[in-house]
PDB file of C-alpha atoms in Angstrom:
ATOM      1  CA  MET A  21     121.612 144.901  89.848  1.00 49.00           C
ATOM      2  CA  SER A  22     120.085 143.041  92.785  1.00 62.00           C
ATOM      3  CA  VAL A  23     116.290 142.987  92.983  1.00 85.00           C
ATOM      4  CA  PHE A  24     116.116 141.246  96.360  1.00 92.00           C
ATOM      5  CA  SER A  25     118.135 140.524  99.468  1.00 93.00           C
ATOM      6  CA  VAL A  26     118.824 137.082 100.946  1.00 93.00           C
ATOM      7  CA  GLN A  27     118.756 136.715 104.719  1.00 95.00           C
ATOM      8  CA  PRO A  28     117.317 134.552 107.505  1.00 95.00           C
ATOM      9  CA  LEU A  29     113.712 135.425 108.254  1.00 95.00           C
ATOM     10  CA  ILE A  30     114.333 134.737 111.955  1.00 95.00           C
ATOM     11  CA  GLU A  31     117.673 135.647 113.460  1.00 92.00           C
ATOM     12  CA  GLY A  32     119.690 132.556 114.338  1.00 91.00           C
ATOM     13  CA  LYS A  33     117.466 130.237 112.247  1.00 93.00           C
ATOM     14  CA  SER A  34     118.327 128.919 108.788  1.00 93.00           C
ATOM     15  CA  LEU A  35     114.665 127.972 108.206  1.00 96.00           C
ATOM     16  CA  PRO A  36     113.005 129.753 106.551  1.00 97.00           C
ATOM     17  CA  LEU A  37     115.249 131.821 104.315  1.00 97.00           C
ATOM     18  CA  LEU A  38     113.852 135.242 103.367  1.00 97.00           C
ATOM     19  CA  LEU A  39     114.079 136.630  99.840  1.00 96.00           C
ATOM     20  CA  LYS A  40     112.940 140.238 100.268  1.00 95.00           C
ATOM     21  CA  ALA A  41     112.315 142.657  97.392  1.00 94.00           C
ATOM     22  CA  ASP A  42     114.698 145.629  97.396  1.00 92.00           C
ATOM     23  CA  LYS A  43     111.777 147.830  96.413  1.00 89.00           C
ATOM     24  CA  ALA A  44     108.311 146.906  97.658  1.00 89.00           C
ATOM     25  CA  GLY A  45     105.860 146.079  94.906  1.00 89.00           C
ATOM     26  CA  GLN A  46     108.269 144.554  92.393  1.00 89.00           C
ATOM     27  CA  PRO A  47     106.363 141.946  90.321  1.00 90.00           C
ATOM     28  CA  LEU A  48     107.242 138.497  91.623  1.00 89.00           C
ATOM     29  CA  GLY A  49     106.985 136.910  88.186  1.00 85.00           C
ATOM     30  CA  ALA A  50     109.436 139.397  86.650  1.00 85.00           C
ATOM     31  CA  ALA A  51     112.021 138.541  89.304  1.00 86.00           C
ATOM     32  CA  LEU A  52     111.624 134.796  88.728  1.00 86.00           C
ATOM     33  CA  PRO A  53     114.831 134.109  86.709  1.00 88.00           C
ATOM     34  CA  ARG A  54     117.054 135.452  89.490  1.00 88.00           C
ATOM     35  CA  LEU A  55     114.847 133.985  92.201  1.00 90.00           C
ATOM     36  CA  ARG A  56     114.983 130.548  90.579  1.00 90.00           C
ATOM     37  CA  ASP A  57     118.777 130.566  90.640  1.00 90.00           C
ATOM     38  CA  THR A  58     118.761 131.473  94.336  1.00 92.00           C
ATOM     39  CA  VAL A  59     116.181 128.803  95.099  1.00 94.00           C
ATOM     40  CA  ASP A  60     118.266 126.190  93.268  1.00 92.00           C
ATOM     41  CA  ARG A  61     121.278 127.088  95.409  1.00 92.00           C
ATOM     42  CA  HIS A  62     119.575 127.348  98.790  1.00 95.00           C
ATOM     43  CA  LEU A  63     116.339 125.344  99.072  1.00 96.00           C
ATOM     44  CA  THR A  64     117.871 121.953  99.855  1.00 96.00           C
ATOM     45  CA  ASP A  65     120.051 123.547 102.523  1.00 96.00           C
ATOM     46  CA  CYS A  66     117.418 125.596 104.339  1.00 96.00           C
ATOM     47  CA  GLY A  67     114.297 123.578 103.413  1.00 97.00           C
ATOM     48  CA  GLY A  68     112.004 126.584 102.989  1.00 98.00           C
ATOM     49  CA  ILE A  69     111.982 130.089 101.503  1.00 98.00           C
ATOM     50  CA  VAL A  70     109.676 133.069 102.027  1.00 98.00           C
ATOM     51  CA  PHE A  71     109.297 135.645  99.232  1.00 97.00           C
ATOM     52  CA  ARG A  72     108.290 139.007 100.722  1.00 97.00           C
ATOM     53  CA  ASP A  73     107.421 142.539  99.528  1.00 96.00           C
ATOM     54  CA  PHE A  74     106.925 141.420  95.936  1.00 94.00           C
ATOM     55  CA  SER A  75     103.718 142.028  94.007  1.00 94.00           C
ATOM     56  CA  LEU A  76     101.605 139.039  93.002  1.00 93.00           C
ATOM     57  CA  ASP A  77      98.266 139.647  91.333  1.00 91.00           C
ATOM     58  CA  GLY A  78      95.961 136.913  92.627  1.00 94.00           C
ATOM     59  CA  PRO A  79      95.587 133.121  92.293  1.00 96.00           C
ATOM     60  CA  ASP A  80      96.342 132.911  88.561  1.00 96.00           C
ATOM     61  CA  ALA A  81      99.616 134.788  89.005  1.00 95.00           C
ATOM     62  CA  PHE A  82     100.450 132.518  91.946  1.00 96.00           C
ATOM     63  CA  ARG A  83      99.746 129.462  89.800  1.00 96.00           C
ATOM     64  CA  ALA A  84     102.022 130.787  87.038  1.00 95.00           C
ATOM     65  CA  PHE A  85     104.790 131.559  89.517  1.00 94.00           C
ATOM     66  CA  ALA A  86     104.737 128.074  91.039  1.00 96.00           C
ATOM     67  CA  ALA A  87     104.497 126.343  87.636  1.00 95.00           C
ATOM     68  CA  ASP A  88     107.427 128.341  86.277  1.00 93.00           C
ATOM     69  CA  PHE A  89     109.783 126.388  88.529  1.00 91.00           C
ATOM     70  CA  GLY A  90     109.602 123.651  85.915  1.00 87.00           C
ATOM     71  CA  HIS A  91     107.056 121.065  87.040  1.00 90.00           C
ATOM     72  CA  PRO A  92     103.323 120.857  86.256  1.00 93.00           C
ATOM     73  CA  LEU A  93     101.154 121.594  89.266  1.00 96.00           C
ATOM     74  CA  LEU A  94      99.531 118.570  90.881  1.00 94.00           C
ATOM     75  CA  THR A  95      95.893 117.854  91.614  1.00 91.00           C
ATOM     76  CA  TYR A  96      94.959 117.095  95.210  1.00 89.00           C
ATOM     77  CA  GLU A  97      94.435 113.341  94.819  1.00 83.00           C
ATOM     78  CA  PHE A  98      93.652 110.935  97.672  1.00 85.00           C
ATOM     79  CA  GLY A  99      93.309 113.874 100.024  1.00 81.00           C
ATOM     80  CA  SER A 100      92.742 113.496 103.747  1.00 81.00           C
ATOM     81  CA  THR A 101      91.282 116.934 104.509  1.00 82.00           C
ATOM     82  CA  PRO A 102      88.598 119.171 102.966  1.00 82.00           C
ATOM     83  CA  ARG A 103      89.852 121.681 100.389  1.00 88.00           C
ATOM     84  CA  SER A 104      88.325 123.577  97.486  1.00 91.00           C
ATOM     85  CA  GLN A 105      89.887 124.224  94.093  1.00 92.00           C
ATOM     86  CA  VAL A 106      90.581 127.923  93.504  1.00 95.00           C
ATOM     87  CA  THR A 107      91.924 127.610  89.982  1.00 94.00           C
ATOM     88  CA  SER A 108      93.746 124.881  88.059  1.00 93.00           C
ATOM     89  CA  GLY A 109      96.387 123.381  90.379  1.00 94.00           C
ATOM     90  CA  VAL A 110      95.620 125.827  93.212  1.00 96.00           C
ATOM     91  CA  TYR A 111      93.589 124.953  96.321  1.00 96.00           C
ATOM     92  CA  THR A 112      92.444 126.487  99.549  1.00 95.00           C
ATOM     93  CA  SER A 113      94.477 125.519 102.569  1.00 94.00           C
ATOM     94  CA  THR A 114      92.805 122.902 104.780  1.00 90.00           C
ATOM     95  CA  GLU A 115      89.269 123.992 105.575  1.00 89.00           C
ATOM     96  CA  TYR A 116      89.200 123.145 109.267  1.00 90.00           C
ATOM     97  CA  PRO A 117      87.437 125.509 111.705  1.00 93.00           C
ATOM     98  CA  PRO A 118      89.578 128.495 112.719  1.00 95.00           C
ATOM     99  CA  HIS A 119      89.835 127.432 116.369  1.00 94.00           C
ATOM    100  CA  GLN A 120      91.477 124.117 115.458  1.00 92.00           C
ATOM    101  CA  HIS A 121      95.234 123.617 115.492  1.00 93.00           C
ATOM    102  CA  ILE A 122      96.713 121.550 112.648  1.00 95.00           C
ATOM    103  CA  PRO A 123      99.882 119.784 113.874  1.00 96.00           C
ATOM    104  CA  LEU A 124     103.153 119.669 111.969  1.00 97.00           C
ATOM    105  CA  HIS A 125     103.140 117.287 109.017  1.00 97.00           C
ATOM    106  CA  ASN A 126     104.636 116.760 105.567  1.00 98.00           C
ATOM    107  CA  GLU A 127     102.045 116.989 102.808  1.00 96.00           C
ATOM    108  CA  GLN A 128     100.640 113.560 101.860  1.00 95.00           C
ATOM    109  CA  ALA A 129     103.234 111.665 103.925  1.00 97.00           C
ATOM    110  CA  TYR A 130     100.348 109.248 104.644  1.00 96.00           C
ATOM    111  CA  THR A 131     100.743 107.898 101.090  1.00 95.00           C
ATOM    112  CA  ARG A 132     103.547 106.503  98.945  1.00 94.00           C
ATOM    113  CA  ASP A 133     103.074 109.341  96.447  1.00 93.00           C
ATOM    114  CA  TRP A 134     103.690 112.949  97.421  1.00 97.00           C
ATOM    115  CA  PRO A 135     104.715 116.374  96.072  1.00 97.00           C
ATOM    116  CA  MET A 136     108.335 117.369  96.527  1.00 97.00           C
ATOM    117  CA  LYS A 137     107.435 121.066  96.435  1.00 98.00           C
ATOM    118  CA  ILE A 138     104.601 122.981  98.071  1.00 98.00           C
ATOM    119  CA  TRP A 139     103.816 126.706  97.944  1.00 98.00           C
ATOM    120  CA  PHE A 140     101.608 128.850 100.187  1.00 98.00           C
ATOM    121  CA  TYR A 141     100.354 132.298  99.134  1.00 98.00           C
ATOM    122  CA  CYS A 142      98.984 134.548 101.873  1.00 98.00           C
ATOM    123  CA  MET A 143      96.354 136.726 100.260  1.00 97.00           C
ATOM    124  CA  GLN A 144      94.932 137.833 103.604  1.00 97.00           C
ATOM    125  CA  PRO A 145      96.534 137.180 106.999  1.00 98.00           C
ATOM    126  CA  ALA A 146      94.247 136.566 109.955  1.00 98.00           C
ATOM    127  CA  LEU A 147      93.520 139.342 112.423  1.00 97.00           C
ATOM    128  CA  GLN A 148      95.061 137.153 115.116  1.00 97.00           C
ATOM    129  CA  GLY A 149      97.065 133.929 114.812  1.00 97.00           C
ATOM    130  CA  GLY A 150      96.848 131.818 111.671  1.00 97.00           C
ATOM    131  CA  GLU A 151     100.601 131.327 111.266  1.00 97.00           C
ATOM    132  CA  THR A 152     101.948 128.406 109.225  1.00 97.00           C
ATOM    133  CA  PRO A 153     104.727 127.072 111.490  1.00 98.00           C
ATOM    134  CA  VAL A 154     107.477 124.968 109.891  1.00 98.00           C
ATOM    135  CA  ALA A 155     110.057 122.464 111.143  1.00 98.00           C
ATOM    136  CA  ASP A 156     113.163 120.711 109.804  1.00 98.00           C
ATOM    137  CA  SER A 157     112.287 117.056 109.129  1.00 98.00           C
ATOM    138  CA  ARG A 158     115.984 116.121 109.200  1.00 98.00           C
ATOM    139  CA  ALA A 159     116.363 117.506 112.714  1.00 98.00           C
ATOM    140  CA  ILE A 160     113.155 115.758 113.808  1.00 98.00           C
ATOM    141  CA  TYR A 161     114.552 112.456 112.497  1.00 98.00           C
ATOM    142  CA  ARG A 162     117.859 112.984 114.326  1.00 98.00           C
ATOM    143  CA  ASP A 163     116.166 113.913 117.616  1.00 98.00           C
ATOM    144  CA  MET A 164     113.559 111.160 117.609  1.00 98.00           C
ATOM    145  CA  PRO A 165     114.423 108.559 120.289  1.00 98.00           C
ATOM    146  CA  PRO A 166     116.398 105.819 118.485  1.00 98.00           C
ATOM    147  CA  ALA A 167     114.046 103.008 119.529  1.00 98.00           C
ATOM    148  CA  ILE A 168     111.029 104.854 118.075  1.00 98.00           C
ATOM    149  CA  ARG A 169     112.882 105.910 114.932  1.00 98.00           C
ATOM    150  CA  GLU A 170     114.106 102.369 114.265  1.00 98.00           C
ATOM    151  CA  ARG A 171     110.683 100.838 114.893  1.00 98.00           C
ATOM    152  CA  PHE A 172     109.007 103.193 112.426  1.00 98.00           C
ATOM    153  CA  ALA A 173     111.779 102.693 109.857  1.00 98.00           C
ATOM    154  CA  GLU A 174     111.600  98.904 110.113  1.00 98.00           C
ATOM    155  CA  LYS A 175     107.857  98.343 110.315  1.00 98.00           C
ATOM    156  CA  GLY A 176     106.464 101.282 108.390  1.00 98.00           C
ATOM    157  CA  VAL A 177     102.974 102.627 109.000  1.00 98.00           C
ATOM    158  CA  MET A 178      99.549 101.271 108.016  1.00 97.00           C
ATOM    159  CA  TYR A 179      96.877 103.921 107.461  1.00 97.00           C
ATOM    160  CA  VAL A 180      93.277 102.742 107.793  1.00 95.00           C
ATOM    161  CA  ARG A 181      90.492 104.987 106.521  1.00 93.00           C
ATOM    162  CA  ASN A 182      86.704 104.593 106.667  1.00 91.00           C
ATOM    163  CA  TYR A 183      85.062 107.198 104.448  1.00 89.00           C
ATOM    164  CA  GLY A 184      81.801 109.068 104.690  1.00 80.00           C
ATOM    165  CA  ASN A 185      78.858 108.453 107.031  1.00 73.00           C
ATOM    166  CA  GLY A 186      79.071 112.124 107.962  1.00 69.00           C
ATOM    167  CA  LEU A 187      82.185 111.529 110.051  1.00 70.00           C
ATOM    168  CA  ASP A 188      84.919 112.338 107.536  1.00 76.00           C
ATOM    169  CA  VAL A 189      85.499 113.289 103.906  1.00 81.00           C
ATOM    170  CA  ASP A 190      83.480 110.963 101.650  1.00 88.00           C
ATOM    171  CA  TRP A 191      85.189 108.722  99.114  1.00 92.00           C
ATOM    172  CA  GLN A 192      83.641 110.558  96.161  1.00 91.00           C
ATOM    173  CA  GLN A 193      85.431 113.743  97.198  1.00 88.00           C
ATOM    174  CA  VAL A 194      88.701 111.992  98.083  1.00 90.00           C
ATOM    175  CA  PHE A 195      88.933 110.178  94.754  1.00 91.00           C
ATOM    176  CA  GLY A 196      87.150 112.798  92.632  1.00 89.00           C
ATOM    177  CA  THR A 197      84.707 110.311  91.131  1.00 92.00           C
ATOM    178  CA  GLU A 198      81.330 108.617  91.662  1.00 93.00           C
ATOM    179  CA  SER A 199      82.609 105.421  90.023  1.00 95.00           C
ATOM    180  CA  ARG A 200      83.538 102.470  92.212  1.00 95.00           C
ATOM    181  CA  SER A 201      85.547 100.927  89.385  1.00 96.00           C
ATOM    182  CA  GLU A 202      87.643 104.087  89.054  1.00 96.00           C
ATOM    183  CA  VAL A 203      88.319 104.005  92.790  1.00 95.00           C
ATOM    184  CA  GLU A 204      89.348 100.350  92.567  1.00 96.00           C
ATOM    185  CA  ALA A 205      91.662 101.086  89.625  1.00 96.00           C
ATOM    186  CA  TYR A 206      93.294 103.983  91.476  1.00 94.00           C
ATOM    187  CA  CYS A 207      93.843 101.831  94.558  1.00 95.00           C
ATOM    188  CA  ALA A 208      95.291  98.965  92.513  1.00 95.00           C
ATOM    189  CA  GLY A 209      97.738 101.352  90.874  1.00 93.00           C
ATOM    190  CA  HIS A 210      98.867 102.850  94.187  1.00 92.00           C
ATOM    191  CA  ASP A 211      99.236  99.754  96.376  1.00 93.00           C
ATOM    192  CA  ILE A 212      96.119 100.593  98.388  1.00 95.00           C
ATOM    193  CA  GLU A 213      93.917  97.781  99.667  1.00 97.00           C
ATOM    194  CA  CYS A 214      90.234  98.697  99.373  1.00 96.00           C
ATOM    195  CA  GLU A 215      86.953  97.068 100.327  1.00 95.00           C
ATOM    196  CA  TRP A 216      83.307  98.082  99.999  1.00 95.00           C
ATOM    197  CA  LYS A 217      81.449  97.610 103.254  1.00 90.00           C
ATOM    198  CA  GLN A 218      77.856  96.438 103.654  1.00 86.00           C
ATOM    199  CA  ASP A 219      76.628 100.000 104.105  1.00 84.00           C
ATOM    200  CA  GLY A 220      78.106 100.937 100.706  1.00 84.00           C
ATOM    201  CA  GLU A 221      80.936 102.953 102.206  1.00 89.00           C
ATOM    202  CA  LEU A 222      84.622 102.366 101.543  1.00 94.00           C
ATOM    203  CA  ARG A 223      87.521 101.239 103.728  1.00 94.00           C
ATOM    204  CA  THR A 224      91.152 101.486 102.578  1.00 96.00           C
ATOM    205  CA  ARG A 225      94.446 100.332 104.042  1.00 96.00           C
ATOM    206  CA  GLN A 226      97.885 101.306 102.845  1.00 97.00           C
ATOM    207  CA  ILE A 227     101.317 100.486 104.245  1.00 97.00           C
ATOM    208  CA  CYS A 228     103.689 103.411 103.873  1.00 97.00           C
ATOM    209  CA  GLN A 229     107.055 104.627 105.058  1.00 98.00           C
ATOM    210  CA  GLY A 230     107.785 105.770 108.598  1.00 98.00           C
ATOM    211  CA  THR A 231     111.001 107.476 107.531  1.00 98.00           C
ATOM    212  CA  ALA A 232     112.302 108.338 104.062  1.00 98.00           C
ATOM    213  CA  ARG A 233     115.469 109.304 102.265  1.00 97.00           C
ATOM    214  CA  HIS A 234     115.529 112.525 100.255  1.00 97.00           C
ATOM    215  CA  PRO A 235     116.177 111.676  96.580  1.00 96.00           C
ATOM    216  CA  VAL A 236     118.524 114.650  96.048  1.00 96.00           C
ATOM    217  CA  THR A 237     120.387 115.180  99.317  1.00 96.00           C
ATOM    218  CA  GLY A 238     120.371 111.541 100.463  1.00 97.00           C
ATOM    219  CA  GLU A 239     119.424 112.670 103.974  1.00 97.00           C
ATOM    220  CA  TRP A 240     116.985 110.731 106.148  1.00 98.00           C
ATOM    221  CA  VAL A 241     113.827 112.505 107.304  1.00 98.00           C
ATOM    222  CA  TRP A 242     110.944 111.730 109.619  1.00 98.00           C
ATOM    223  CA  PHE A 243     108.125 111.247 107.112  1.00 98.00           C
ATOM    224  CA  ASN A 244     104.727 109.960 108.194  1.00 98.00           C
ATOM    225  CA  GLN A 245     101.434 111.182 109.620  1.00 97.00           C
ATOM    226  CA  ALA A 246     100.935 108.571 112.319  1.00 97.00           C
ATOM    227  CA  HIS A 247     100.503 111.281 114.967  1.00 97.00           C
ATOM    228  CA  LEU A 248      97.653 112.805 112.929  1.00 93.00           C
ATOM    229  CA  PHE A 249      95.762 109.638 111.976  1.00 92.00           C
ATOM    230  CA  HIS A 250      96.023 107.909 115.351  1.00 91.00           C
ATOM    231  CA  VAL A 251      92.949 108.076 117.558  1.00 85.00           C
ATOM    232  CA  SER A 252      95.084 109.603 120.326  1.00 86.00           C
ATOM    233  CA  ASN A 253      95.162 112.808 118.262  1.00 85.00           C
ATOM    234  CA  LEU A 254      91.576 113.423 119.353  1.00 75.00           C
ATOM    235  CA  GLU A 255      90.597 115.108 122.595  1.00 74.00           C
ATOM    236  CA  PRO A 256      89.639 112.404 125.147  1.00 73.00           C
ATOM    237  CA  GLU A 257      85.939 113.327 125.189  1.00 75.00           C
ATOM    238  CA  VAL A 258      85.809 113.405 121.362  1.00 70.00           C
ATOM    239  CA  ARG A 259      87.593 110.042 121.212  1.00 73.00           C
ATOM    240  CA  GLU A 260      85.088 108.464 123.615  1.00 75.00           C
ATOM    241  CA  SER A 261      82.091 109.957 121.821  1.00 76.00           C
ATOM    242  CA  LEU A 262      83.334 108.805 118.429  1.00 72.00           C
ATOM    243  CA  LEU A 263      83.988 105.281 119.662  1.00 72.00           C
ATOM    244  CA  ASP A 264      80.465 105.219 121.082  1.00 72.00           C
ATOM    245  CA  VAL A 265      79.162 106.034 117.604  1.00 72.00           C
ATOM    246  CA  VAL A 266      81.302 103.655 115.497  1.00 70.00           C
ATOM    247  CA  GLY A 267      81.578 100.793 118.005  1.00 70.00           C
ATOM    248  CA  ASP A 268      85.274  99.990 117.848  1.00 74.00           C
ATOM    249  CA  GLU A 269      88.563 101.357 116.532  1.00 76.00           C
ATOM    250  CA  THR A 270      88.393  99.391 113.256  1.00 78.00           C
ATOM    251  CA  GLU A 271      85.458 101.599 112.201  1.00 82.00           C
ATOM    252  CA  LEU A 272      87.033 104.953 113.067  1.00 85.00           C
ATOM    253  CA  PRO A 273      87.143 107.411 110.144  1.00 85.00           C
ATOM    254  CA  ARG A 274      90.935 107.149 110.314  1.00 88.00           C
ATOM    255  CA  ASN A 275      93.434 105.275 112.403  1.00 91.00           C
ATOM    256  CA  VAL A 276      96.982 104.022 112.114  1.00 95.00           C
ATOM    257  CA  LEU A 277      98.960 100.904 113.001  1.00 97.00           C
ATOM    258  CA  TYR A 278     102.487  99.735 112.427  1.00 98.00           C
ATOM    259  CA  GLY A 279     102.937  98.203 108.999  1.00 97.00           C
ATOM    260  CA  ASP A 280     102.712  94.679 110.428  1.00 97.00           C
ATOM    261  CA  GLY A 281      99.282  95.432 111.866  1.00 96.00           C
ATOM    262  CA  SER A 282     100.403  95.794 115.480  1.00 96.00           C
ATOM    263  CA  PRO A 283      99.082  98.781 117.452  1.00 95.00           C
ATOM    264  CA  ILE A 284     101.016 101.993 118.031  1.00 97.00           C
ATOM    265  CA  ASP A 285     100.632 102.939 121.673  1.00 95.00           C
ATOM    266  CA  ASP A 286      99.530 106.368 122.833  1.00 93.00           C
ATOM    267  CA  GLU A 287     102.780 106.950 124.757  1.00 96.00           C
ATOM    268  CA  THR A 288     104.922 106.491 121.645  1.00 97.00           C
ATOM    269  CA  LEU A 289     102.878 109.032 119.732  1.00 97.00           C
ATOM    270  CA  SER A 290     102.942 111.435 122.658  1.00 96.00           C
ATOM    271  CA  THR A 291     106.742 111.294 122.451  1.00 98.00           C
ATOM    272  CA  VAL A 292     106.611 111.845 118.676  1.00 98.00           C
ATOM    273  CA  ARG A 293     104.399 114.907 119.128  1.00 97.00           C
ATOM    274  CA  ASN A 294     106.730 116.313 121.778  1.00 97.00           C
ATOM    275  CA  VAL A 295     109.738 116.003 119.456  1.00 98.00           C
ATOM    276  CA  LEU A 296     107.831 117.683 116.645  1.00 98.00           C
ATOM    277  CA  GLU A 297     106.781 120.505 118.932  1.00 96.00           C
ATOM    278  CA  THR A 298     110.363 121.262 120.014  1.00 97.00           C
ATOM    279  CA  HIS A 299     111.312 121.943 116.382  1.00 97.00           C
ATOM    280  CA  LYS A 300     108.418 124.234 115.499  1.00 97.00           C
ATOM    281  CA  ILE A 301     109.405 127.599 113.985  1.00 97.00           C
ATOM    282  CA  SER A 302     106.627 130.174 113.720  1.00 97.00           C
ATOM    283  CA  PHE A 303     106.462 133.533 111.953  1.00 96.00           C
ATOM    284  CA  PRO A 304     103.559 135.894 111.185  1.00 97.00           C
ATOM    285  CA  TRP A 305     102.237 136.098 107.647  1.00 98.00           C
ATOM    286  CA  GLN A 306     102.281 139.394 105.791  1.00 97.00           C
ATOM    287  CA  ALA A 307      99.838 140.016 102.959  1.00 97.00           C
ATOM    288  CA  GLY A 308     101.448 138.965  99.679  1.00 96.00           C
ATOM    289  CA  ASP A 309     103.943 136.536 101.234  1.00 97.00           C
ATOM    290  CA  VAL A 310     104.709 133.350  99.312  1.00 97.00           C
ATOM    291  CA  ALA A 311     106.384 130.437 101.102  1.00 98.00           C
ATOM    292  CA  MET A 312     108.036 127.628  99.123  1.00 98.00           C
ATOM    293  CA  LEU A 313     108.920 124.412 100.967  1.00 98.00           C
ATOM    294  CA  ASP A 314     110.788 121.277 100.082  1.00 98.00           C
ATOM    295  CA  ASN A 315     108.014 118.987 101.310  1.00 98.00           C
ATOM    296  CA  MET A 316     110.347 116.216 102.436  1.00 98.00           C
ATOM    297  CA  LEU A 317     112.809 118.448 104.251  1.00 98.00           C
ATOM    298  CA  THR A 318     110.244 120.707 105.922  1.00 98.00           C
ATOM    299  CA  ALA A 319     107.015 119.976 107.787  1.00 98.00           C
ATOM    300  CA  HIS A 320     104.296 122.593 108.183  1.00 98.00           C
ATOM    301  CA  ALA A 321     101.331 123.264 110.473  1.00 98.00           C
ATOM    302  CA  ARG A 322      98.560 125.811 111.081  1.00 97.00           C
ATOM    303  CA  ALA A 323      97.915 127.847 114.202  1.00 97.00           C
ATOM    304  CA  PRO A 324      94.359 128.692 115.295  1.00 97.00           C
ATOM    305  CA  PHE A 325      93.163 132.119 114.195  1.00 97.00           C
ATOM    306  CA  LYS A 326      90.523 134.808 114.468  1.00 97.00           C
ATOM    307  CA  GLY A 327      89.090 136.893 111.675  1.00 96.00           C
ATOM    308  CA  PRO A 328      89.145 136.250 107.911  1.00 96.00           C
ATOM    309  CA  ARG A 329      92.208 134.397 106.600  1.00 97.00           C
ATOM    310  CA  LYS A 330      92.979 133.413 103.005  1.00 97.00           C
ATOM    311  CA  VAL A 331      96.004 131.238 102.281  1.00 98.00           C
ATOM    312  CA  ILE A 332      96.038 129.204  99.073  1.00 98.00           C
ATOM    313  CA  VAL A 333      98.276 126.289  98.135  1.00 97.00           C
ATOM    314  CA  ALA A 334      99.948 124.724  95.095  1.00 97.00           C
ATOM    315  CA  MET A 335     101.968 121.507  94.835  1.00 97.00           C
ATOM    316  CA  ALA A 336     104.367 120.130  92.211  1.00 97.00           C
ATOM    317  CA  GLU A 337     107.082 117.588  91.384  1.00 96.00           C
ATOM    318  CA  ALA A 338     105.457 114.229  92.093  1.00 94.00           C
ATOM    319  CA  HIS A 339     107.614 111.635  93.831  1.00 94.00           C
ATOM    320  CA  ARG A 340     106.781 108.001  94.482  1.00 91.00           C
ATOM    321  CA  GLN A 341     108.322 105.860  97.191  1.00 82.00           C
ATOM    322  CA  GLY A 342     109.743 102.691  95.691  1.00 69.00           C
TER     323      GLY A 342
END
């Protein structure tokens, strides 16, 4: 007997797929064996699945549900945004102010190590806004102007980060340690160049992929966060004020170059953002919804919101770019 239906969440869109309980309030964990089979058959085609009208009893049940797909949950290492741990392997979504928009991105695409799976659990939707839009990274890759796509594929992307000084997340939080030697060991093991500056703060550089090939489907995807790290992501007045504080772009909390060290111009990244925006698919959260994404095939974002909002996150299935 069926315990859920399978249908598009949005008519005419394959992303995301909706798995909806036949009877509201069915325990999500109890339905897992049948859900897992459906996920195995559909996730790499659609890229993302929403589980709706099931019952899930809080963060620990969410953690168990995500872990039962067969991979240990990951810790949020080398993070780029503020988050808090809710329970083992489960974190708050990015703790940016509610009025701020978070653009489309693939989780940790600014590194050479990332989760293949990411889950979101909506415990409380916002009174207004607060959606988590998604987009097909394969379609973004196909629609990116060929000259831009080829340049990113050939050169890669260099991410430059200056930590702390009250301007961004400090290195102790990013690396989860107070030990410089532990930071240096982590960087050495992950192909990250690091240096301690005269003020005692840390600068890192890492050259990563601009595009990537999915290890299961073999499809190429747009996979970087250049549009987020680049200084052009800031509002003009914020950009000018920040540069007044730090002196020059090499001291910005975060910035990005091509992998050969040459600059990425504002116009190129404006084009990238426009392509991303054309592929955005948005849907309102309902309390109790769980969304599961293939992190390489599907990018996600966050819309501004009003009122309390609680969405928590889990990640699994570590993958490392060769």
